[in-house]
Coordinates of C-alpha atoms and ligand atoms in Angstrom, one line a residue:
Chain A
M21 CA -27.4 92.5 80.2
G22 CA -27.5 96.2 79.5
S23 CA -27.6 96.8 82.9
P24 CA -27.3 100.8 83.7
T25 CA -23.6 99.6 86.1
A26 CA -21.9 98.0 83.7
G27 CA -21.3 101.2 82.0
L28 CA -20.8 102.8 85.3
A29 CA -18.0 100.3 86.2
A30 CA -16.7 100.8 82.6
R31 CA -16.5 104.8 82.6
T32 CA -14.7 104.5 86.8
D33 CA -12.0 102.0 84.8
A34 CA -8.8 103.3 85.5
R35 CA -7.7 101.7 82.1
H36 CA -10.6 103.8 79.5
T37 CA -9.5 106.2 76.8
M38 CA -8.2 109.2 77.4
I39 CA -7.8 110.4 73.4
E40 CA -9.1 109.4 71.0
L41 CA -7.4 110.2 67.3
T42 CA -9.1 108.4 64.4
H43 CA -7.7 109.4 60.9
V44 CA -6.1 112.3 62.7
S45 CA -4.9 114.0 59.0
Q46 CA -3.3 117.6 59.1
H47 CA -1.4 119.9 56.2
Y48 CA -0.2 123.3 55.8
V49 CA -0.6 124.8 52.6
D50 CA 2.3 126.9 52.8
N51 CA 3.2 131.2 51.1
Q52 CA 3.9 129.2 47.5
G53 CA 1.4 127.1 47.6
A54 CA 3.3 124.1 48.4
L55 CA 1.4 121.3 50.5
T56 CA 3.1 120.0 53.1
H57 CA 1.3 116.7 55.1
A58 CA 2.7 116.8 58.4
V59 CA 0.7 114.5 59.6
R60 CA -1.0 111.6 57.9
D61 CA -3.3 109.8 58.5
V62 CA -3.3 109.0 62.6
S63 CA -5.5 106.7 64.3
L64 CA -3.8 106.0 67.8
Q65 CA -5.5 105.7 71.2
I66 CA -3.8 106.9 75.1
A67 CA -5.2 105.7 78.0
S68 CA -5.4 107.6 81.2
G69 CA -2.8 107.6 83.5
E70 CA -0.6 106.4 80.3
I71 CA 2.4 108.3 79.8
F72 CA 2.7 108.9 76.6
G73 CA 5.7 109.2 74.7
I74 CA 6.1 110.5 70.8
I75 CA 9.5 109.9 68.8
G76 CA 10.3 111.0 65.3
R77 CA 12.8 113.0 63.2
S78 CA 12.7 117.2 62.8
G79 CA 9.9 117.5 60.7
A80 CA 8.0 114.1 61.6
G81 CA 5.6 116.2 62.9
K82 CA 5.2 115.5 66.7
S83 CA 4.4 119.0 67.0
T84 CA 1.9 119.6 65.5
L85 CA 0.3 115.4 66.1
V86 CA 0.3 117.0 70.3
R87 CA -1.1 120.4 68.2
S88 CA -4.4 118.8 67.6
L89 CA -4.9 117.1 70.6
N90 CA -5.9 120.3 72.3
L91 CA -6.7 122.0 68.6
L92 CA -4.1 124.2 68.6
H93 CA -4.3 122.8 65.8
R94 CA -7.2 122.3 63.6
P95 CA -6.9 118.7 62.2
S96 CA -7.7 119.4 58.2
S97 CA -9.7 116.0 58.2
G98 CA -9.9 113.5 61.3
T99 CA -11.5 112.8 64.8
V100 CA -10.2 113.7 68.4
H101 CA -11.3 113.2 71.2
V102 CA -10.2 113.6 74.8
A103 CA -12.1 112.6 78.0
G104 CA -15.1 112.0 76.0
R105 CA -15.6 114.8 73.9
E106 CA -15.3 114.3 70.8
L107 CA -13.2 118.3 70.6
T108 CA -13.3 118.4 66.6
A109 CA -17.1 118.9 67.0
L110 CA -17.0 121.1 69.5
S111 CA -18.5 125.4 69.8
P112 CA -15.5 127.9 69.9
D113 CA -16.8 128.6 73.6
A114 CA -16.8 124.9 74.3
L115 CA -13.8 124.4 72.9
R116 CA -12.6 127.2 75.4
E117 CA -13.6 125.0 78.6
A118 CA -13.0 122.2 77.1
R119 CA -9.5 123.1 76.9
H120 CA -8.6 123.3 80.6
E121 CA -8.9 120.1 81.3
I122 CA -6.1 119.7 78.6
G123 CA -3.1 121.6 80.1
M124 CA 0.4 121.9 78.0
I125 CA 4.8 122.9 78.6
F126 CA 6.8 124.5 75.9
Q127 CA 10.4 122.8 74.9
H128 CA 11.1 127.5 75.2
F129 CA 8.4 127.2 79.4
N130 CA 6.9 129.8 77.0
L131 CA 6.3 132.5 80.3
L132 CA 5.3 136.2 80.3
S133 CA 7.6 137.9 81.6
S134 CA 5.8 140.5 83.0
R135 CA 4.2 138.5 85.4
T136 CA 5.6 136.5 88.7
V137 CA 5.9 132.9 89.2
Y138 CA 3.1 133.6 91.5
G139 CA 1.5 135.6 88.5
N140 CA 2.1 133.0 85.4
V141 CA 0.0 129.6 88.2
A142 CA -2.8 131.9 88.3
L143 CA -3.2 132.8 84.7
P144 CA -5.6 130.6 83.2
L145 CA -7.4 130.9 87.0
E146 CA -7.6 134.3 86.1
L147 CA -8.8 134.0 82.6
A148 CA -11.2 131.1 83.9
G149 CA -12.2 134.5 85.3
Q150 CA -12.2 132.9 89.4
S151 CA -11.5 135.1 92.7
R152 CA -8.9 136.1 94.3
T153 CA -9.2 134.3 96.6
Q154 CA -10.4 131.1 95.3
I155 CA -7.3 131.7 92.8
R156 CA -4.6 132.0 96.0
E157 CA -6.5 128.8 97.4
A158 CA -4.9 126.6 94.3
V159 CA -1.8 128.1 93.4
E160 CA -0.3 127.8 97.2
P161 CA 0.3 124.1 97.0
L162 CA 0.9 124.1 93.4
L163 CA 4.0 125.9 93.9
E164 CA 4.6 123.7 97.4
L165 CA 3.9 120.9 95.1
V166 CA 6.4 122.3 92.1
G167 CA 9.0 123.2 94.7
L168 CA 9.4 127.3 94.2
A169 CA 7.1 127.7 96.9
A170 CA 9.8 130.2 97.4
Q171 CA 10.6 131.6 94.5
R172 CA 6.7 132.9 94.1
D173 CA 7.6 136.4 94.2
R174 CA 10.1 136.0 90.9
Y175 CA 10.2 137.1 88.0
P176 CA 11.2 134.4 85.1
S177 CA 14.0 136.2 83.6
Q178 CA 15.5 135.7 88.2
L179 CA 15.2 131.2 87.1
S180 CA 16.6 129.2 86.6
G181 CA 15.6 127.1 82.9
G182 CA 14.2 124.3 85.0
Q183 CA 12.3 126.5 88.0
K184 CA 11.0 127.9 84.8
Q185 CA 10.1 124.6 83.8
R186 CA 8.7 123.9 86.8
V187 CA 7.1 127.2 86.5
G188 CA 5.6 125.8 83.8
I189 CA 4.5 123.0 85.0
A190 CA 2.1 124.3 88.2
R191 CA 0.5 126.4 85.5
A192 CA -0.3 124.1 83.1
L193 CA -1.7 122.5 86.1
A194 CA -4.0 125.1 87.9
S195 CA -7.0 124.6 85.8
R196 CA -6.7 120.9 87.3
P197 CA -7.0 119.8 84.3
K198 CA -6.6 115.6 83.0
V199 CA -4.5 115.6 80.6
L200 CA -1.2 117.7 79.9
L201 CA 0.7 117.7 76.7
S202 CA 4.7 118.3 76.6
D203 CA 6.7 119.8 73.8
E204 CA 10.1 118.7 74.7
A205 CA 9.4 120.6 77.7
T206 CA 12.9 119.3 78.7
S207 CA 14.8 119.2 75.7
A208 CA 17.1 123.3 76.7
L209 CA 17.0 121.4 80.1
D210 CA 20.4 120.0 81.0
P211 CA 20.8 115.9 81.6
E212 CA 21.1 116.5 85.6
T213 CA 17.5 119.2 85.2
T214 CA 16.2 117.0 83.3
R215 CA 15.9 113.9 85.5
A216 CA 14.3 116.2 88.0
I217 CA 11.2 117.6 85.5
L218 CA 11.0 113.8 85.0
D219 CA 11.0 112.8 88.7
L220 CA 8.7 115.8 88.8
L221 CA 6.0 114.8 85.3
R222 CA 6.0 111.3 86.9
K223 CA 5.5 112.1 90.6
I224 CA 2.2 114.2 89.0
N225 CA 1.9 111.4 87.0
R226 CA 1.2 108.4 90.0
E227 CA -0.1 111.4 92.3
L228 CA -3.2 113.6 90.6
G229 CA -3.5 109.7 88.4
L230 CA -3.1 112.3 85.3
T231 CA -3.2 111.3 81.6
I232 CA 0.6 113.2 80.0
V233 CA 1.5 113.1 75.9
L234 CA 5.7 114.0 75.4
I235 CA 7.4 114.8 72.7
T236 CA 10.6 113.8 72.8
H237 CA 13.7 113.2 70.6
Q238 CA 15.9 113.0 73.7
M239 CA 15.2 108.8 73.8
Q240 CA 16.4 109.5 78.2
V241 CA 12.8 110.5 78.5
V242 CA 11.3 107.8 76.6
K243 CA 13.6 106.1 78.9
Q244 CA 13.0 107.1 81.9
I245 CA 8.7 107.5 82.4
C246 CA 7.3 106.5 78.8
D247 CA 4.6 104.2 79.4
R248 CA 4.4 103.4 75.7
V249 CA 5.6 105.0 72.0
A250 CA 5.1 106.1 69.1
V251 CA 7.6 106.8 67.1
M252 CA 6.9 109.5 63.8
D253 CA 8.1 109.1 60.3
A254 CA 6.9 111.1 57.6
G255 CA 3.4 112.3 59.4
R256 CA 2.9 108.4 60.1
V257 CA 2.9 106.5 63.0
I258 CA 5.3 103.8 62.1
E259 CA 5.7 102.4 65.0
L260 CA 3.9 101.6 68.6
G261 CA 4.3 99.8 71.4
S262 CA 5.4 99.5 75.0
V263 CA 8.7 100.9 75.6
L264 CA 10.6 97.5 76.1
D265 CA 9.1 95.8 73.2
V266 CA 9.6 99.0 70.7
F267 CA 13.3 98.9 72.5
R268 CA 14.4 95.9 72.2
T269 CA 12.3 95.2 68.7
P270 CA 12.4 98.1 66.4
Q271 CA 10.4 97.0 63.4
H272 CA 12.0 100.0 61.5
D273 CA 15.2 101.5 60.6
V274 CA 14.1 104.7 62.2
T275 CA 13.5 104.2 65.1
R276 CA 16.8 102.3 64.9
A277 CA 18.4 105.0 64.8
L278 CA 17.0 106.6 67.0
I279 CA 17.3 104.1 69.9
G280 CA 21.1 103.9 69.5
D281 CA 22.0 106.8 71.1
V282 CA 20.6 104.7 74.7
I283 CA 20.2 101.4 73.7
A284 CA 23.8 99.5 72.5
H285 CA 21.7 97.6 69.7
E286 CA 22.9 98.4 65.9
L287 CA 26.8 97.4 65.8
P288 CA 29.3 100.3 64.9
S289 CA 30.0 101.0 61.5
G290 CA 33.8 100.8 62.0
I291 CA 33.3 97.2 63.9
L292 CA 30.9 96.2 61.3
E293 CA 33.4 97.2 58.5
R294 CA 36.7 95.6 60.0
L295 CA 34.4 92.8 60.2
R296 CA 34.0 92.6 56.1
K297 CA 37.1 92.4 55.0
Q298 CA 37.1 89.7 57.5
E299 CA 37.7 86.4 55.9
L300 CA 34.7 84.3 58.7
G301 CA 33.4 81.9 56.7
A302 CA 30.5 80.8 58.1
A303 CA 30.5 82.3 61.9
R304 CA 27.4 83.8 62.1
L305 CA 26.2 86.4 63.4
L306 CA 24.2 87.3 66.4
R307 CA 22.1 89.5 68.6
L308 CA 20.7 88.6 72.8
A309 CA 18.3 90.8 74.2
F310 CA 17.9 90.5 77.5
T311 CA 15.5 91.5 79.4
G312 CA 12.8 90.9 82.4
D313 CA 14.8 89.6 86.3
E314 CA 16.8 86.9 84.4
V315 CA 19.0 89.1 82.8
D316 CA 21.6 88.6 86.7
R317 CA 21.4 84.9 86.2
P318 CA 24.7 83.3 84.6
L319 CA 22.8 82.6 82.0
L320 CA 25.4 82.9 78.5
S321 CA 27.6 80.8 80.4
E322 CA 25.4 78.6 81.2
A323 CA 24.3 78.4 77.5
V324 CA 28.3 77.9 76.2
R325 CA 28.3 74.9 79.0
R326 CA 26.0 73.2 78.4
F327 CA 26.2 73.6 73.9
D328 CA 30.3 74.1 74.1
L329 CA 29.2 77.1 71.8
D330 CA 32.3 79.9 70.9
F331 CA 31.6 82.9 70.6
S332 CA 32.8 86.3 70.8
I333 CA 31.6 89.8 71.9
L334 CA 31.3 92.8 69.5
H335 CA 29.3 94.9 71.3
G336 CA 26.5 95.4 74.3
Q337 CA 25.3 96.9 76.5
V338 CA 22.6 96.2 79.8
D339 CA 20.3 99.3 80.8
E340 CA 17.5 100.2 82.4
V341 CA 14.3 101.2 80.9
Q342 CA 10.7 101.3 82.6
G343 CA 12.7 100.0 86.0
Q344 CA 13.3 97.0 84.1
P345 CA 16.9 95.6 83.3
F346 CA 18.0 95.1 79.7
G347 CA 20.1 94.2 77.6
S348 CA 21.7 94.1 74.3
L349 CA 24.5 92.1 73.3
T350 CA 26.2 90.9 69.9
I351 CA 28.1 88.7 68.8
L352 CA 30.1 86.6 66.5
T353 CA 29.9 82.7 67.1
R354 CA 30.9 79.9 64.7
A355 CA 29.2 76.4 65.8
S356 CA 27.1 74.0 63.2
P357 CA 23.8 75.6 63.0
A358 CA 22.3 72.8 64.9
T359 CA 24.0 74.2 68.1
I360 CA 22.6 77.6 67.5
A361 CA 19.1 76.8 67.7
E362 CA 19.7 74.4 70.3
A363 CA 21.2 77.4 72.2
S364 CA 18.6 79.8 71.2
A365 CA 15.7 77.5 72.1
F366 CA 17.3 78.0 75.0
L367 CA 17.7 81.0 76.4
A368 CA 14.9 81.9 74.5
E369 CA 13.3 79.9 77.6
H370 CA 14.4 82.6 79.5
G371 CA 13.5 85.5 78.1
V372 CA 16.5 85.6 76.8
S373 CA 15.4 86.8 72.2
T374 CA 18.2 85.7 69.8
E375 CA 18.6 87.9 66.0
D376 CA 20.6 86.7 63.2
L377 CA 22.3 89.6 62.1
T378 CA 25.0 87.8 59.3
A379 CA 23.3 89.3 57.1
Q380 CA 25.0 92.6 56.9
L381 CA 28.1 90.6 57.1
L382 CA 26.7 91.3 54.0
P383 CA 29.1 94.0 52.1
A384 CA 27.1 97.1 52.1
P385 CA 24.7 98.4 49.4
S386 CA 25.5 101.6 48.5
G387 CA 24.2 104.5 51.0
S388 CA 24.3 102.2 54.0
S389 CA 21.6 102.1 56.7
S390 CA 21.7 103.9 59.2
G391 CA 25.5 106.6 59.2
A392 CA 24.9 107.5 62.9
S393 CA 27.0 105.7 65.4
A394 CA 26.4 104.7 68.6
P395 CA 28.0 106.1 71.7
H396 CA 28.1 103.4 73.9
L397 CA 31.0 100.8 72.6
T398 CA 32.4 97.5 74.6
L399 CA 35.0 97.9 71.8
L400 CA 37.1 94.8 69.9
R401 CA 40.5 96.3 68.5
G402 CA 41.7 93.7 66.7
D403 CA 40.4 90.2 65.2
A404 CA 37.8 89.0 66.3
V405 CA 39.1 86.5 68.4
P406 CA 36.6 84.4 70.8
L407 CA 38.1 86.1 74.1
A408 CA 34.8 85.4 76.5
T409 CA 34.8 81.9 75.8
E410 CA 37.6 81.2 75.7
A411 CA 37.9 83.5 79.9
L412 CA 34.8 81.6 80.4
N413 CA 36.5 78.3 78.9
R414 CA 40.0 78.2 81.4
V415 CA 37.9 79.6 84.0
A416 CA 35.0 76.7 83.6
Chain B
M21 CA 14.9 189.7 78.8
S22 CA 11.7 193.1 80.1
P23 CA 9.4 190.8 82.3
E24 CA 6.4 191.5 80.2
L25 CA 9.2 189.1 77.7
L26 CA 9.1 186.4 80.3
A27 CA 5.3 186.0 80.5
L28 CA 5.4 186.2 77.4
F29 CA 8.1 182.7 78.2
W30 CA 6.6 181.0 80.3
D31 CA 2.1 181.1 78.7
S32 CA 4.3 180.2 75.8
F33 CA 6.9 177.2 77.4
L34 CA 2.6 176.2 78.9
E35 CA 1.0 176.0 75.2
T36 CA 3.8 174.0 74.1
L37 CA 2.8 171.6 76.7
A38 CA -0.8 171.1 76.5
M39 CA -0.3 170.8 72.1
V40 CA 2.4 167.8 73.1
G41 CA 0.1 166.3 75.9
T42 CA -3.5 166.9 74.8
A43 CA -1.7 165.1 71.1
G44 CA -0.2 162.7 73.4
L45 CA -2.8 161.3 75.3
V46 CA -5.5 162.1 72.4
G47 CA -2.3 159.9 70.2
A48 CA -2.1 157.5 72.0
L49 CA -6.1 156.7 73.0
V50 CA -7.0 156.5 69.5
G51 CA -3.1 154.4 68.2
I52 CA -2.7 151.3 70.4
P53 CA -6.4 150.7 69.7
L54 CA -5.2 150.8 66.2
G55 CA -1.8 149.1 66.9
V56 CA -3.5 146.1 68.8
A57 CA -5.8 145.4 64.6
L58 CA -2.9 145.7 63.0
H59 CA -1.4 143.1 65.3
V60 CA -3.6 141.0 65.3
T61 CA -5.5 141.2 62.3
D62 CA -2.0 140.7 60.8
E63 CA -2.0 137.0 58.5
Q64 CA 0.8 135.8 61.3
G65 CA -2.3 137.3 64.1
I66 CA -4.9 135.7 65.9
L67 CA -7.4 137.2 64.1
P68 CA -6.3 137.7 60.7
H69 CA -8.1 139.9 58.1
P70 CA -6.0 140.9 54.9
W71 CA -8.2 142.9 53.7
L72 CA -8.5 145.2 57.2
S73 CA -5.2 145.4 57.9
R74 CA -3.9 146.6 54.9
T75 CA -6.5 149.3 54.5
L76 CA -5.3 150.2 58.0
G77 CA -2.1 150.1 57.1
I78 CA -2.2 152.2 54.5
V79 CA -4.0 154.8 55.4
I80 CA -2.2 155.2 58.3
N81 CA 1.3 155.4 56.4
A82 CA -0.6 158.1 54.1
V83 CA -0.8 159.8 57.4
R84 CA 2.8 159.5 58.3
S85 CA 3.8 160.3 54.7
T86 CA 2.1 163.6 54.6
P87 CA 4.5 166.7 55.6
F88 CA 3.2 168.4 59.1
I89 CA 2.8 171.5 57.8
I90 CA 0.4 170.4 55.2
L91 CA -1.0 168.8 57.9
L92 CA -1.8 171.3 59.6
V93 CA -3.7 172.9 56.6
A94 CA -5.7 169.9 55.3
V95 CA -7.5 169.7 58.7
I96 CA -8.6 172.7 58.8
P97 CA -12.3 172.2 58.4
L98 CA -12.3 168.5 60.6
T99 CA -10.4 171.2 62.9
R100 CA -13.3 174.0 62.8
V101 CA -15.5 171.3 63.8
L102 CA -13.1 169.6 67.0
A103 CA -11.9 172.8 68.2
G104 CA -14.5 175.9 66.7
S105 CA -11.9 176.9 65.1
S106 CA -9.3 177.2 62.8
I107 CA -6.8 179.2 64.8
G108 CA -5.1 179.0 68.4
T109 CA -3.5 176.1 70.2
A110 CA -6.9 174.2 70.2
A111 CA -6.8 174.3 67.0
A112 CA -3.5 172.3 66.7
I113 CA -4.3 170.0 68.6
V114 CA -6.1 168.6 66.5
P115 CA -3.6 168.3 63.9
L116 CA -1.1 167.0 65.7
T117 CA -3.4 164.3 66.5
I118 CA -4.0 163.2 63.3
A119 CA 0.0 162.8 63.2
A120 CA 0.7 161.2 66.6
A121 CA -2.1 158.6 66.0
P122 CA -0.4 156.3 63.8
F123 CA 2.9 157.1 64.9
I124 CA 2.1 155.2 67.9
A125 CA 0.4 152.9 66.3
R126 CA 3.4 151.6 64.5
L127 CA 5.0 151.8 67.0
V128 CA 2.6 150.1 69.3
E129 CA 2.3 147.7 66.2
T130 CA 6.8 147.0 66.7
A131 CA 6.8 146.5 70.4
L132 CA 3.6 144.0 70.2
R133 CA 5.3 141.5 67.1
E134 CA 8.2 141.5 69.8
V135 CA 5.7 139.6 72.2
D136 CA 7.2 135.8 71.8
R137 CA 3.8 134.2 69.6
G138 CA 4.8 131.2 71.7
L139 CA 2.9 133.3 74.7
V140 CA -0.2 133.4 72.4
E141 CA 0.0 129.9 72.1
A142 CA 0.1 129.3 75.2
A143 CA -2.8 131.4 76.5
Q144 CA -5.5 130.1 73.9
A145 CA -4.0 126.2 75.1
M146 CA -5.7 127.5 78.9
G147 CA -8.5 128.6 76.7
A148 CA -7.9 132.8 76.6
T149 CA -10.6 134.5 74.4
N150 CA -9.7 136.6 71.3
L151 CA -9.8 139.9 73.5
Q152 CA -7.8 138.3 77.6
I153 CA -5.1 137.6 74.7
V154 CA -5.3 141.4 73.9
T155 CA -5.2 142.6 77.4
K156 CA -3.3 140.0 79.7
I157 CA -0.6 138.7 77.3
L158 CA 0.2 141.2 74.5
L159 CA -0.6 144.0 75.9
P160 CA 1.3 143.9 79.7
E161 CA 4.1 141.8 77.6
A162 CA 4.5 144.8 75.2
L163 CA 4.1 147.6 78.6
P164 CA 7.6 148.6 78.2
G165 CA 7.8 148.7 74.1
I166 CA 4.2 150.4 74.7
V167 CA 5.7 153.6 77.6
A168 CA 8.7 153.3 75.6
A169 CA 6.5 154.1 72.0
F170 CA 5.5 157.0 73.2
T171 CA 7.6 159.1 74.3
V172 CA 9.0 158.9 71.3
T173 CA 6.2 160.0 69.8
L174 CA 6.2 163.2 72.5
V175 CA 9.6 164.3 71.1
S176 CA 8.5 164.2 68.2
L177 CA 5.7 166.3 68.6
V178 CA 7.5 168.9 70.6
G179 CA 8.9 169.0 67.8
Y180 CA 5.7 169.1 65.1
S181 CA 4.7 172.0 67.4
A182 CA 7.2 174.6 66.8
M183 CA 5.1 174.6 63.2
A184 CA 1.7 174.8 64.8
G185 CA 2.2 179.8 64.5
A186 CA 1.5 178.9 61.2
I187 CA -1.9 179.0 62.4
G188 CA -1.5 180.8 65.4
G189 CA -1.0 177.8 67.5
G190 CA 0.8 179.1 69.7
G191 CA 4.3 177.9 72.0
L192 CA 8.2 177.6 72.2
G193 CA 8.5 177.0 68.7
D194 CA 7.2 180.6 67.4
L195 CA 8.3 182.4 70.3
G196 CA 11.4 181.7 69.4
I197 CA 9.9 181.6 65.5
R198 CA 8.6 185.3 65.9
Y199 CA 11.1 187.6 68.5
G200 CA 14.6 185.6 68.2
Y201 CA 14.6 185.4 64.5
Q202 CA 11.5 188.7 63.2
R203 CA 12.6 191.2 66.1
F204 CA 16.5 190.1 66.0
L205 CA 16.7 189.0 69.6
P206 CA 19.0 185.9 69.4
E207 CA 18.6 185.3 73.4
V208 CA 14.6 184.3 73.2
M209 CA 16.3 182.4 70.3
L210 CA 18.3 180.6 72.6
L211 CA 17.0 180.7 75.6
V212 CA 13.9 179.1 73.7
V213 CA 17.0 175.9 72.5
L214 CA 18.1 175.1 75.3
V215 CA 13.9 174.6 77.4
L216 CA 13.4 172.9 74.9
I217 CA 16.6 170.6 75.1
A218 CA 15.6 170.0 78.7
F219 CA 12.5 169.3 78.5
V220 CA 13.3 166.8 75.9
Q221 CA 16.0 165.0 78.2
I222 CA 13.6 165.3 80.5
V223 CA 10.8 163.3 79.3
Q224 CA 13.4 161.0 77.0
S225 CA 14.8 160.3 80.2
A226 CA 11.3 159.9 82.3
G227 CA 10.3 156.9 79.6
D228 CA 13.3 155.3 79.9
R229 CA 14.0 155.0 84.0
L230 CA 9.9 154.3 83.9
V231 CA 10.8 152.0 81.0
R232 CA 13.7 149.8 83.1
K233 CA 11.1 149.6 86.0
L234 CA 8.9 148.3 83.2
S235 CA 10.6 145.4 82.2
H236 CA 11.6 141.9 83.5
R237 CA 12.8 140.0 81.0
Ligands
ATP521 N1 2.9 126.4 60.3 C1 3.4 125.9 59.1 N2 3.1 126.5 57.8 C2 3.3 125.7 56.6 N3 3.8 124.1 57.2 C3 4.7 123.6 58.7 C4 3.5 124.1 59.8 N4 4.1 123.7 61.2 C5 5.0 122.8 60.2 N5 5.3 122.3 58.9 C6 5.3 121.8 58.5 O1 5.2 120.5 59.2 C7 5.4 119.0 58.9 C8 5.9 118.9 60.4 O2 6.1 120.0 61.0 P1 6.3 119.6 63.0 O3 6.4 121.1 63.8 O4 4.9 118.5 63.2 O5 7.2 118.4 62.7 P2 8.1 118.0 64.5 O6 8.1 116.0 64.9 O7 7.4 118.9 65.7 O8 9.7 118.2 64.4 P3 10.3 118.9 65.2 O9 11.5 117.5 65.9 O10 11.5 119.4 64.5 O11 10.2 119.5 66.6 C9 7.1 120.3 58.9 O12 7.7 119.4 57.7 C10 7.2 121.5 58.7 O13 8.3 121.5 57.8
MG522 MG1 8.2 119.9 66.5

């Protein structure tokens, strides 16, 4: 083929690749000569218009990775492409130029205390050598956008944390970037302010088509606005996928521990301990994951009736991820393997996946998995009595 | 006090003012860039240059640890070249400036170190050049600290200028020694001390007020 329009179409596609990391590694040598591999062989692509989250434990290499996207940290090896340019191949001058296309916001805002709100937002334009009129024409709409027009002559010390971050966002947008990097931008804010800032980021993403890469340790943030998420551990990306997939079927203990905060995924250790002490015989521990439109449907009671299922609910939660309902329910059942298989097949047809966790009932291996306790739990007192099914059956 | 003595007093005051003011200003003109150089060439700075940074540090420490009265005499050959003479008020300004510049440089370096590294990082992320980082970020953010440094320097210079009498530099300190001490006129000594105290107070509180006005932290 090779028609000129084919290439054009590919380039104007709304979902072309905005950021591409290829085999990026970064190591530090400290004063004692010790080597730290902060990032190890990371390759990933981020599409234009995407909100991409990076999560991981402290020291996993998240900040280092994000700083390699604008070469604040130049990778020890590998290449970085942003908006079609290979940053790692640019001269210092060309790199400075390219950085105008990449805005960045920070946990501690990093605003100049010597400048007003207006002056801070104007800074990147001053650095780029724009005229006073050009600057005014660019800054004023930005202050409107972030809702700070009334505070334009205040100094950062006179602003709340949320307002400071709004200034940071307006400043990052001043040079009309294509990409916005965020390193824990909401970590210093209270939950309500966090939500407001995330709404603002979402709005910017939608209205300006900005690609956003954000690091966070708040799963709330990922849940609320990210499209895809990468999980980092010890410098590697160990898991990457849509937020829904990663939250529904986390593959690594690290991920499970991280998302335990927002998703009642792991059985609280207290409950597990109690179950281990009981004589459970052939009982099976199952986790049901509900996603999609059928969360609201009385699927469970249907299954109970159809297969004469008997179970007790140990733990569970229904929540929203990426605007989609999402639920997780851990149950204990003494039904026969055949019945379980049939019921699972029925549930699977309706988008409910079943995972067998019976192995967890075996005595804990020394140094049990994650000690992280999940805050949301449906309490079970005393023995695992199949109250739920009893109630269902009685009403039926 | 006789009218002649009063006139002498006034002249001495002007000499002190000239010595402190000139040495302070020229010292700042040299010391501020030196302080910036110290800061940016530091290992953690934006233009790391360990060798240069260390050399500058050693020179600055050497000058600062030389007692002023020795410096005064040691730089006489240079003074002769710059001031055209090795005695008098103009001649005293040369060693005073040489003492003031490294003093200011160190204080400026400290003030710059107080600027959050995150601000420099943010500027780099915006595509700022190193020169822009110095002029648009570091100096404006450290300005209150730099003004405070300048104030401290002026106050110290008042003390140093009293020793300028040793090379005929004049000034209030010299007057106090010659009349108050050597000619047994304690009231002259007292007046000199009182005027110097008032002068230092005025300089310090003006500096403090300016710092408060500039600081928006
Ligand atoms: N300038 C540096 N010099 C030496 N080691 C560094 C430097 N910066 C980071 N490291 C090391 O690299 C590793 C990754 O650090 P990084 O800051 O990227 O982690 P992070 O995932 O952002 O952690 P956090 O959640 O605590 O911010 C850590 O082990 C850290 O100690
Ligand atoms: Mg970090």
